[in-house]
Amino acid sequence: MNLVIDGMAVVVAKGATVLDAARGIGINIPTMCHLGGYAHFTSCMLCVVKDRESGRLIPSCSAPATDGMVIETDSDEVRHARSSALDLLLSEHVGDCEAPCRITCPAHMNIPRMIRQIGAGRMRDAIETVKADIPMPAVLGRVCPAPCEKACRRGRYDTPLAICLLKRYAADADLSGPSSFHPVCRHASGRKVAIVGAGPAGLAAAYYLALAGHACTIIDEKDEAGGGLRYGVSESILPRGVLAGEVEGIRRLGVEFRMNTRVGRDADMGLLRMEFHAIVLAPGKQDAQSAAGWGVAVADDRIVADQHSLATSDTMVFAGGEAVQHGRMAVRAAAHGKIMAIAVDQYLAGGTVTGPVRRFESRMGRLLEGEIIDFMKEAGQRARTAPAGGTAAGLSMDEAAMESARCMHCDCRKADICRLRELAGEYGASQKHFNVEGRRRFERITTHPDVVYEPGKCTKCGICVRITERAGEKPGLAFTGRGFESVVGVPFGDSLGAGLQTTAGECVRRCPTGALAFKHERHEGPGE
Ligand code: SF4
Ligand code: SF4
Ligand code: SF4
């Protein structure tokens, strides 16, 4: 068969689909319900393309490639049709990509994942999860007012998780262990970044910039690093050894410290501009006169920076922390540090400076009556764990395990790999639950030892049904009910554990959403 796809001629054997033909010449068409090697089953209409001759939009995964076809795969019309197909799927989708605790954490730390890793005793993975967003967790575990705990869903049932103490437990275990976590930095970029200020924003910026391969120099007027953490928090709350340990971890990444150096006196901004490829300003709270001295736009006593990228009026200068936004929360300053690192990295790579990429988020809004019972299915009933040795001592290993068992796993365990989420972001799809009362109920089925099934996230693609069918798994999974009301489930009312025995892993891996997920982190980051 000879056809033309996006202006390129392609020859395929009889029986090939338009999707096969496009993929053969490297054209990527998105799919959700398509499963290579299995017969076509349904169409989610994500793979639509335009057949120029008939003028119709056709599903490429099932349309046979025929002689003389002229196909468009990426026109506005095609993209619009895919976006509408996604809107439709999302309109009946019930689930939160991210847990309320994570959404509320200024550093956006993956709290539920950390908790699952602590619960499984995988402390190396837990500290890696923490440090992906918070480079000084032992420090923050002592000074953070924990806004995440105010948002913790468990608080609606009894009391919130002790998230901050759990994070501190992971951090202390790492610092006191035989070899603390030492992330691998990317290859040296040959680019140099000056970071003015050795407080939480500057230290965090240096940590993530060093990971990205840039040579970092922190410049600070004091003789020791820490900024407000060292000079504004008492030793009884934050022992200096803890701060020094985490600063040392940053130094070990190759970050240089020029202490006792005040920009404007010993180091001039003009000289920094010549010596470095980019400058991060994190000097802490400013008065009107000092703010004006940085050579970038200011408003009163604050440096003006874009709220997403923290870029200033000077393209090579980025600013964050209290110099930009007043408020003494160290975690917010640390979050600014990471944002600046991402933006500086984009700037140094010569790309568009946007700051962190915002991902699509499915949100189901407030819980309907009784839904919390489904969230409690995997959570222990114990009350919040108070450290036996007092808050200053922190949680013991057993206490951390007990506390982690209270988490309700409010996030989606496939949030990083969900195809629906990825495509919704790519096509700018939107989810409109016009009113919470009108949405479907959230349900979580936990009767399988390894797998959790959340029917509200099922797109009815039928992939799992086809897998269990071909494998001869009995009873397997099937569509139960009729028409619009049909759902995937185990026939004859059997439990999920009975339905999925040999094919559970395959079904989870192939399910394009978080509807079928492993309970215990197997698809979540390191240690799979
Ligand atoms: S299934 Fe995908 S879109 Fe739905 S909540 Fe999970 S990650 Fe988000
Ligand atoms: S129960 Fe767990 S996942 Fe849910 S909000 Fe609290 S800490 Fe986060
Ligand atoms: S549960 Fe089955 S039918 Fe539903 S989205 Fe996952 S693979 Fe598809």
Coordinates of C-alpha atoms and ligand atoms in Angstrom, one line a residue:
M1 CA 0.0 0.0 0.0
N2 CA 1.3 3.4 -0.9
L3 CA 0.2 6.4 1.1
V4 CA 1.3 9.8 2.2
I5 CA 1.4 10.9 5.8
D6 CA 2.2 14.4 6.7
G7 CA 3.7 14.9 3.3
M8 CA 5.9 11.8 3.5
A9 CA 5.5 8.8 1.2
V10 CA 5.2 5.5 2.9
V11 CA 4.8 1.9 1.7
V12 CA 3.3 -0.7 4.0
A13 CA 2.1 -4.3 3.6
K14 CA -1.6 -5.1 3.2
G15 CA -3.3 -5.4 6.6
A16 CA -1.2 -2.6 8.3
T17 CA -3.1 0.1 10.0
V18 CA -2.6 3.9 9.5
L19 CA -1.0 3.9 13.0
D20 CA 1.5 1.2 11.9
A21 CA 2.3 3.1 8.7
A22 CA 2.9 6.4 10.7
R23 CA 5.1 4.7 13.3
G24 CA 7.1 3.0 10.6
I25 CA 8.3 6.5 9.4
G26 CA 8.8 7.8 13.0
I27 CA 5.6 9.8 13.3
N28 CA 4.3 9.7 16.8
I29 CA 0.5 9.4 17.2
P30 CA -0.8 9.2 20.7
T31 CA -2.7 6.1 21.8
M32 CA -4.3 5.0 25.1
C33 CA -6.4 1.9 24.3
H34 CA -4.1 0.4 21.7
L35 CA -2.1 -2.6 22.8
G36 CA 0.4 -3.9 20.2
G37 CA -0.1 -7.6 19.4
Y38 CA -3.7 -7.6 20.5
A39 CA -6.8 -7.2 18.4
H40 CA -8.5 -3.8 18.2
F41 CA -11.1 -3.5 20.9
T42 CA -12.5 -0.1 21.4
S43 CA -11.5 3.4 20.4
C44 CA -10.7 6.2 22.8
M45 CA -10.3 8.5 19.7
L46 CA -7.0 9.8 20.9
C47 CA -5.3 8.4 17.8
V48 CA -7.5 10.3 15.4
V49 CA -5.9 11.5 12.2
K50 CA -7.5 13.2 9.2
D51 CA -8.2 11.4 5.9
R52 CA -7.9 14.2 3.4
E53 CA -9.8 12.4 0.7
S54 CA -13.0 11.8 2.7
G55 CA -12.4 14.8 4.9
R56 CA -13.2 12.6 8.0
L57 CA -11.3 12.1 11.2
I58 CA -10.6 8.4 11.6
P59 CA -9.1 6.3 14.4
S60 CA -5.6 5.4 13.1
C61 CA -5.2 2.4 15.4
S62 CA -8.0 0.5 13.6
A63 CA -8.2 2.2 10.1
P64 CA -6.5 0.0 7.5
A65 CA -3.8 1.8 5.4
T66 CA -5.1 1.9 1.8
D67 CA -3.6 2.8 -1.5
G68 CA -3.6 6.5 -2.2
M69 CA -4.5 7.7 1.2
V70 CA -3.4 11.2 2.2
I71 CA -3.2 11.5 6.0
E72 CA -2.7 14.5 8.3
T73 CA -1.6 13.6 11.9
D74 CA -0.9 17.0 13.5
S75 CA -3.2 19.7 12.2
D76 CA -5.1 22.1 14.4
E77 CA -8.3 20.1 13.6
V78 CA -6.7 16.8 14.6
R79 CA -5.2 18.3 17.8
H80 CA -8.6 19.8 18.7
A81 CA -10.3 16.4 18.2
R82 CA -7.8 14.7 20.5
S83 CA -8.1 17.4 23.1
S84 CA -11.9 17.0 23.1
A85 CA -11.5 13.2 23.4
L86 CA -9.3 13.8 26.5
D87 CA -11.9 16.3 27.9
L88 CA -14.5 13.7 27.7
L89 CA -12.4 11.0 29.4
L90 CA -11.5 13.5 32.1
S91 CA -15.1 14.7 32.7
E92 CA -15.8 11.3 34.3
H93 CA -12.4 10.7 35.8
V94 CA -12.3 10.6 39.6
G95 CA -8.9 10.9 41.3
D96 CA -6.3 13.2 42.5
C97 CA -2.9 13.1 40.7
E98 CA -1.3 14.6 43.8
A99 CA -2.2 14.3 47.5
P100 CA -3.3 17.4 49.4
C101 CA -0.2 17.3 51.5
R102 CA 2.0 17.6 48.5
I103 CA 0.0 20.3 46.8
T104 CA 0.3 22.3 50.0
C105 CA 4.0 21.8 50.6
P106 CA 5.7 24.9 49.3
A107 CA 8.6 22.7 48.0
H108 CA 6.0 20.3 46.5
M109 CA 7.8 17.3 48.1
N110 CA 6.4 13.9 47.2
I111 CA 5.2 13.2 50.7
P112 CA 3.1 10.0 50.2
R113 CA 5.9 8.4 48.2
M114 CA 8.4 9.2 51.0
I115 CA 6.0 7.7 53.5
R116 CA 5.6 4.5 51.5
Q117 CA 9.3 4.1 51.3
I118 CA 9.8 4.7 55.0
G119 CA 7.0 2.2 55.7
A120 CA 8.8 -0.4 53.5
G121 CA 12.1 0.3 55.3
R122 CA 13.6 1.6 52.0
M123 CA 15.5 4.5 53.7
R124 CA 17.9 5.2 50.8
D125 CA 14.9 5.6 48.4
A126 CA 13.1 7.8 51.0
I127 CA 16.0 10.3 51.3
E128 CA 16.3 10.4 47.6
T129 CA 12.6 11.2 47.3
V130 CA 12.9 13.9 49.9
K131 CA 16.1 15.5 48.5
A132 CA 14.5 15.7 45.0
D133 CA 12.7 18.7 46.4
I134 CA 14.2 19.6 49.8
P135 CA 18.0 19.6 50.0
M136 CA 18.3 20.2 53.7
P137 CA 15.6 18.0 55.3
A138 CA 17.2 17.5 58.7
V139 CA 17.2 21.3 59.1
L140 CA 13.7 21.8 57.8
G141 CA 12.5 18.8 59.9
R142 CA 13.3 21.0 62.9
V143 CA 12.2 24.4 61.8
C144 CA 9.3 23.9 59.3
P145 CA 5.8 24.9 60.6
A146 CA 4.5 22.0 58.4
P147 CA 1.7 23.6 56.3
C148 CA 1.4 20.1 54.7
E149 CA 0.0 18.7 58.0
K150 CA -2.8 21.3 58.0
A151 CA -3.9 19.9 54.6
C152 CA -3.4 16.3 55.4
R153 CA -6.6 14.4 54.6
R154 CA -6.1 12.1 57.6
G155 CA -6.8 15.2 59.7
R156 CA -10.5 14.9 58.6
Y157 CA -10.7 11.4 60.0
D158 CA -8.7 11.9 63.3
T159 CA -5.3 13.7 63.3
P160 CA -2.9 14.5 60.5
L161 CA 0.2 12.4 59.8
A162 CA 3.4 13.6 61.5
I163 CA 4.8 14.4 58.1
C164 CA 7.5 16.7 59.3
L165 CA 8.9 14.2 61.9
L166 CA 8.8 11.5 59.2
K167 CA 10.9 13.6 56.9
R168 CA 13.3 14.4 59.7
Y169 CA 13.5 10.7 60.6
A170 CA 14.5 9.9 57.0
A171 CA 17.1 12.8 57.0
D172 CA 18.6 12.0 60.4
A173 CA 18.9 8.3 59.5
D174 CA 20.7 9.3 56.4
L175 CA 23.0 11.8 58.1
S176 CA 23.9 9.4 60.9
G177 CA 24.3 6.4 58.7
P178 CA 27.5 4.9 57.4
S179 CA 27.4 6.6 54.0
S180 CA 25.0 9.4 53.6
F181 CA 23.1 10.0 50.3
H182 CA 25.4 11.6 47.7
P183 CA 23.6 12.3 44.5
V184 CA 25.3 12.1 41.1
C185 CA 25.9 15.4 39.3
R186 CA 25.5 15.7 35.6
H187 CA 28.6 16.2 33.5
A188 CA 30.3 19.6 34.1
S189 CA 28.6 22.1 31.8
G190 CA 31.6 24.5 31.9
R191 CA 29.2 27.3 33.2
K192 CA 29.7 29.2 36.4
V193 CA 27.0 30.5 38.6
A194 CA 27.4 33.0 41.5
I195 CA 24.9 32.7 44.3
V196 CA 24.7 35.6 46.6
G197 CA 23.5 34.5 50.0
A198 CA 24.1 31.3 52.0
G199 CA 20.7 31.0 53.5
P200 CA 18.1 28.4 52.6
A201 CA 17.3 29.8 49.2
G202 CA 20.9 30.2 48.1
L203 CA 21.9 26.8 49.5
A204 CA 19.0 25.1 47.7
A205 CA 19.8 26.9 44.5
A206 CA 23.5 25.7 44.7
Y207 CA 22.4 22.1 45.4
Y208 CA 20.2 21.8 42.4
L209 CA 22.6 23.8 40.1
A210 CA 25.5 21.6 41.1
L211 CA 23.4 18.5 40.3
A212 CA 22.8 20.1 36.9
G213 CA 26.5 20.2 36.3
H214 CA 27.1 23.9 36.9
A215 CA 30.1 25.2 38.9
C216 CA 28.6 27.1 41.8
T217 CA 30.1 29.7 44.1
I218 CA 28.1 30.9 47.1
I219 CA 29.1 34.4 48.3
D220 CA 28.0 35.6 51.7
E221 CA 29.0 38.3 54.1
K222 CA 28.9 36.1 57.2
D223 CA 31.7 33.8 58.2
E224 CA 29.5 30.7 58.1
A225 CA 26.8 29.4 55.9
G226 CA 23.1 29.1 56.9
G227 CA 21.8 32.6 56.8
G228 CA 18.7 33.0 59.0
L229 CA 18.9 29.3 59.9
R230 CA 22.3 29.9 61.6
Y231 CA 21.8 33.4 62.8
G232 CA 18.1 33.5 63.5
V233 CA 17.2 30.1 65.0
S234 CA 18.2 28.9 68.5
E235 CA 20.6 26.0 69.0
S236 CA 18.0 24.2 71.0
I237 CA 15.7 24.1 68.0
L238 CA 18.3 23.6 65.4
P239 CA 21.6 22.1 66.7
R240 CA 24.5 23.6 64.7
G241 CA 25.9 20.1 64.0
V242 CA 22.7 19.3 62.0
L243 CA 23.0 22.5 59.9
A244 CA 26.8 21.9 59.4
G245 CA 26.1 18.3 58.3
E246 CA 23.7 19.4 55.6
V247 CA 25.9 22.3 54.4
E248 CA 28.7 19.8 54.2
G249 CA 26.6 17.6 51.9
I250 CA 26.2 20.7 49.6
R251 CA 30.0 21.4 49.7
R252 CA 30.7 17.8 48.8
L253 CA 28.9 18.4 45.5
G254 CA 31.7 20.8 44.6
V255 CA 30.0 24.0 45.6
E256 CA 32.5 26.7 46.6
F257 CA 31.9 29.1 49.5
R258 CA 33.3 32.7 49.5
M259 CA 32.5 33.8 53.0
N260 CA 33.1 37.2 54.6
T261 CA 32.5 38.7 51.2
R262 CA 29.8 41.3 50.8
V263 CA 28.6 42.1 47.3
G264 CA 29.0 45.8 46.8
R265 CA 32.0 46.0 49.1
D266 CA 34.3 43.1 48.3
A267 CA 32.6 41.9 45.2
D268 CA 30.9 44.2 42.8
M269 CA 27.9 43.1 40.7
G270 CA 29.7 44.3 37.6
L271 CA 32.6 42.0 38.4
L272 CA 30.3 39.1 39.1
R273 CA 28.7 39.6 35.7
M274 CA 32.1 39.2 34.1
E275 CA 33.2 36.3 36.1
F276 CA 30.0 34.2 36.0
H277 CA 27.5 33.1 33.4
A278 CA 24.5 33.7 35.7
I279 CA 23.8 35.2 39.1
V280 CA 21.4 34.1 41.7
L281 CA 20.4 36.7 44.3
A282 CA 19.2 35.2 47.6
P283 CA 20.5 37.8 50.1
G284 CA 17.6 37.6 52.5
K285 CA 15.3 40.5 53.5
Q286 CA 16.3 43.9 52.1
D287 CA 15.6 47.5 52.9
A288 CA 14.8 49.9 50.1
Q289 CA 18.4 51.1 49.8
S290 CA 20.0 47.6 49.6
A291 CA 17.3 46.3 47.3
A292 CA 18.1 49.1 44.9
G293 CA 21.8 48.2 44.9
W294 CA 21.5 45.0 42.9
G295 CA 21.0 46.7 39.5
V296 CA 17.7 45.0 38.7
A297 CA 14.1 46.3 39.0
V298 CA 12.8 46.7 42.5
A299 CA 9.6 47.8 44.1
D300 CA 10.0 49.4 47.5
D301 CA 12.2 47.0 49.4
R302 CA 11.7 43.9 47.2
I303 CA 13.5 42.7 44.1
V304 CA 10.9 42.2 41.3
A305 CA 11.0 38.7 39.9
D306 CA 8.7 36.7 37.7
Q307 CA 6.6 34.5 40.0
H308 CA 7.1 31.3 37.9
S309 CA 10.8 31.6 36.9
L310 CA 12.1 34.1 39.4
A311 CA 13.8 35.8 36.5
T312 CA 14.5 39.5 37.1
S313 CA 14.7 42.5 34.7
D314 CA 18.3 41.4 33.9
T315 CA 18.3 38.2 31.9
M316 CA 21.3 36.7 33.6
V317 CA 20.1 37.5 37.2
F318 CA 17.5 35.5 39.1
A319 CA 16.2 36.3 42.6
G320 CA 14.4 34.5 45.3
G321 CA 13.7 34.0 49.0
E322 CA 12.9 36.9 51.3
A323 CA 14.5 39.4 49.0
V324 CA 11.5 38.8 46.7
Q325 CA 8.7 37.6 48.9
H326 CA 8.6 38.4 52.6
G327 CA 7.8 35.7 55.0
R328 CA 10.1 33.7 57.2
M329 CA 9.2 30.1 56.1
A330 CA 12.6 28.4 55.3
V331 CA 10.8 25.8 53.2
R332 CA 9.4 28.6 50.9
A333 CA 12.9 30.0 50.5
A334 CA 14.3 26.5 49.7
A335 CA 11.5 26.1 47.1
H336 CA 12.6 29.4 45.6
G337 CA 16.1 27.9 45.4
K338 CA 15.0 25.0 43.4
I339 CA 12.9 27.2 41.1
M340 CA 15.9 29.5 40.5
A341 CA 18.1 26.4 39.7
I342 CA 15.6 25.2 37.1
A343 CA 15.3 28.6 35.5
V344 CA 19.1 29.2 35.5
D345 CA 19.6 25.8 33.9
Q346 CA 17.1 26.7 31.2
Y347 CA 18.8 30.1 30.7
L348 CA 22.3 28.5 30.5
A349 CA 21.0 25.9 28.0
G350 CA 19.8 28.8 25.8
G351 CA 16.2 27.8 26.0
T352 CA 13.0 29.6 27.0
V353 CA 13.1 30.5 30.6
T354 CA 9.8 29.3 32.1
G355 CA 10.8 27.9 35.5
P356 CA 9.4 24.5 36.5
V357 CA 7.0 22.9 33.9
R358 CA 3.5 22.7 35.3
R359 CA 1.9 19.3 34.8
F360 CA -1.8 18.6 34.3
E361 CA -3.5 17.7 37.6
S362 CA -6.7 15.8 37.9
R363 CA -8.5 16.9 41.1
M364 CA -11.7 15.5 42.5
G365 CA -12.4 18.3 44.9
R366 CA -13.8 17.8 48.3
L367 CA -14.7 14.3 49.4
L368 CA -18.3 13.1 49.2
E369 CA -19.8 11.7 52.3
G370 CA -18.4 8.3 53.1
E371 CA -15.5 8.5 50.6
I372 CA -13.0 8.8 53.4
I373 CA -13.8 5.2 54.3
D374 CA -12.3 4.1 51.0
F375 CA -9.2 6.1 51.8
M376 CA -8.9 4.5 55.2
K377 CA -8.9 1.0 53.7
E378 CA -5.1 0.9 53.6
A379 CA -4.4 3.0 56.7
G380 CA -3.8 1.8 60.2
Q381 CA -6.3 2.9 62.8
R382 CA -3.7 4.0 65.4
A383 CA -3.7 7.5 66.7
R384 CA -0.9 9.9 65.7
T385 CA 2.5 8.7 67.1
A386 CA 4.1 11.0 69.6
P387 CA 7.8 10.4 69.9
A388 CA 8.5 8.7 73.2
G389 CA 11.7 10.7 73.7
G390 CA 9.9 14.0 73.0
T391 CA 9.7 16.1 69.8
A392 CA 13.4 17.2 70.1
A393 CA 14.4 13.5 70.0
G394 CA 12.3 12.7 66.9
L395 CA 10.8 9.4 65.9
S396 CA 12.4 6.1 66.5
M397 CA 12.5 3.4 63.8
D398 CA 9.4 1.7 65.2
E399 CA 7.6 4.9 65.7
A400 CA 8.3 6.0 62.1
A401 CA 7.0 2.6 60.8
M402 CA 3.8 3.0 62.9
E403 CA 3.3 6.6 61.8
S404 CA 3.9 5.8 58.1
A405 CA 1.2 3.1 58.4
R406 CA -1.4 5.8 59.1
C407 CA -1.1 7.4 55.6
M408 CA -4.1 7.1 53.4
H409 CA -2.2 7.3 50.1
C410 CA -4.2 10.2 48.8
D411 CA -2.0 10.6 45.7
C412 CA -2.2 8.5 42.5
R413 CA 0.5 5.9 42.6
K414 CA 1.1 6.2 38.9
A415 CA 1.2 10.0 38.7
D416 CA 4.7 10.0 37.1
I417 CA 3.9 7.5 34.4
C418 CA 0.2 8.0 33.7
R419 CA -0.5 8.3 30.0
L420 CA -3.7 10.1 30.5
R421 CA -2.0 12.7 32.6
E422 CA 0.8 13.1 30.2
L423 CA -1.5 13.5 27.2
A424 CA -3.9 15.8 29.0
G425 CA -0.9 18.1 29.6
E426 CA 0.4 17.8 26.1
Y427 CA -3.0 18.6 24.5
G428 CA -4.1 21.2 27.1
A429 CA -7.1 19.2 28.1
S430 CA -9.3 20.3 31.0
Q431 CA -11.3 18.6 33.6
K432 CA -14.6 20.1 34.5
H433 CA -16.5 18.6 37.4
F434 CA -19.2 21.2 37.3
N435 CA -20.2 20.3 40.7
V436 CA -18.7 17.9 43.2
E437 CA -22.1 16.4 44.0
G438 CA -22.5 15.4 40.4
R439 CA -19.3 13.5 40.1
R440 CA -18.9 9.7 40.4
R441 CA -18.0 8.3 43.7
F442 CA -14.4 7.6 44.4
E443 CA -13.8 3.9 45.1
R444 CA -10.7 2.0 46.0
I445 CA -10.5 -1.8 45.9
T446 CA -7.7 -3.2 48.0
T447 CA -8.5 -6.9 48.2
H448 CA -5.4 -7.9 46.1
P449 CA -2.2 -8.3 48.0
D450 CA -0.1 -6.2 45.6
V451 CA -2.5 -4.2 43.5
V452 CA -4.9 -1.4 44.1
Y453 CA -7.8 -0.8 41.7
E454 CA -9.6 2.6 41.6
P455 CA -12.5 2.3 39.1
G456 CA -13.0 6.1 38.9
K457 CA -9.6 6.3 37.0
C458 CA -10.5 3.5 34.5
T459 CA -10.9 4.8 31.0
K460 CA -12.5 1.5 29.9
C461 CA -9.7 0.9 27.4
G462 CA -10.1 -2.9 27.9
I463 CA -6.4 -3.6 27.9
C464 CA -6.5 -5.5 31.2
V465 CA -9.5 -7.4 30.0
R466 CA -7.7 -8.5 26.9
I467 CA -4.6 -9.5 28.9
T468 CA -6.5 -11.7 31.3
E469 CA -8.5 -13.2 28.5
R470 CA -5.5 -14.1 26.4
A471 CA -3.6 -15.5 29.4
G472 CA -6.7 -17.7 30.3
E473 CA -6.8 -16.1 33.7
K474 CA -9.9 -17.2 35.5
P475 CA -12.0 -15.4 36.4
G476 CA -9.8 -12.5 35.2
L477 CA -11.3 -9.1 34.5
A478 CA -14.3 -8.3 32.3
F479 CA -16.7 -5.5 31.6
T480 CA -19.6 -5.8 33.9
G481 CA -22.9 -3.9 33.6
R482 CA -24.2 -2.4 30.4
G483 CA -23.5 0.6 28.1
F484 CA -22.5 3.8 29.8
E485 CA -22.8 2.1 33.2
S486 CA -20.4 -0.7 32.4
V487 CA -17.2 -0.9 34.4
V488 CA -14.2 -3.2 34.6
G489 CA -14.3 -5.6 37.4
V490 CA -14.0 -9.2 38.4
P491 CA -16.9 -11.3 37.1
F492 CA -19.3 -13.1 39.4
G493 CA -18.5 -10.8 42.3
D494 CA -15.1 -12.4 43.0
S495 CA -12.5 -10.4 44.8
L496 CA -9.6 -8.6 42.9
G497 CA -7.2 -11.0 44.6
A498 CA -9.1 -14.0 43.1
G499 CA -9.5 -12.3 39.7
L500 CA -5.9 -11.3 39.1
Q501 CA -3.4 -13.9 40.0
T502 CA -0.9 -14.6 37.2
T503 CA -1.5 -11.4 35.1
A504 CA -1.6 -8.8 37.9
G505 CA 1.8 -7.3 37.1
E506 CA 1.2 -7.2 33.4
C507 CA -2.2 -5.6 33.8
V508 CA -0.7 -2.9 36.1
R509 CA 2.2 -2.2 33.7
R510 CA -0.1 -1.9 30.7
C511 CA -2.9 0.0 32.3
P512 CA -2.5 3.5 30.8
T513 CA -3.7 5.3 34.0
G514 CA -3.5 4.8 37.7
A515 CA -6.7 2.7 37.8
L516 CA -4.5 -0.4 38.4
A517 CA -1.4 0.3 40.4
F518 CA 1.0 -1.5 42.6
K519 CA 0.4 -0.8 46.3
H520 CA 4.1 -0.8 47.2
E521 CA 6.1 1.5 45.0
R522 CA 7.2 -0.9 42.4
H523 CA 6.7 1.6 39.6
E524 CA 7.8 4.5 41.7
G525 CA 11.3 5.5 41.2
P526 CA 14.4 3.9 42.6
G527 CA 14.6 0.3 43.9
E528 CA 11.9 -1.1 41.6
Ligands
SF4_1 S1 -4.9 8.1 36.7 FE1 -3.6 9.6 35.8 S2 -4.9 11.5 35.6 FE2 -5.9 10.1 37.0 S3 -5.3 10.7 39.0 FE3 -3.8 9.1 38.4 S4 -2.1 10.3 37.4 FE4 -3.9 11.7 37.6
SF4_2 S1 -2.9 10.9 54.5 FE1 -0.8 10.7 53.6 S2 -1.1 11.1 51.4 FE2 -3.0 11.8 52.5 S3 -2.6 14.0 52.8 FE3 -1.9 12.9 54.7 S4 0.3 12.4 54.4 FE4 -0.6 13.0 52.4
SF4_3 S1 -8.3 -0.8 34.5 FE1 -8.2 -1.9 32.6 S2 -9.7 -1.0 31.3 FE2 -9.4 0.4 33.0 S3 -7.9 1.9 32.2 FE3 -6.7 0.2 33.3 S4 -6.2 -1.3 31.7 FE4 -7.8 0.1 30.9

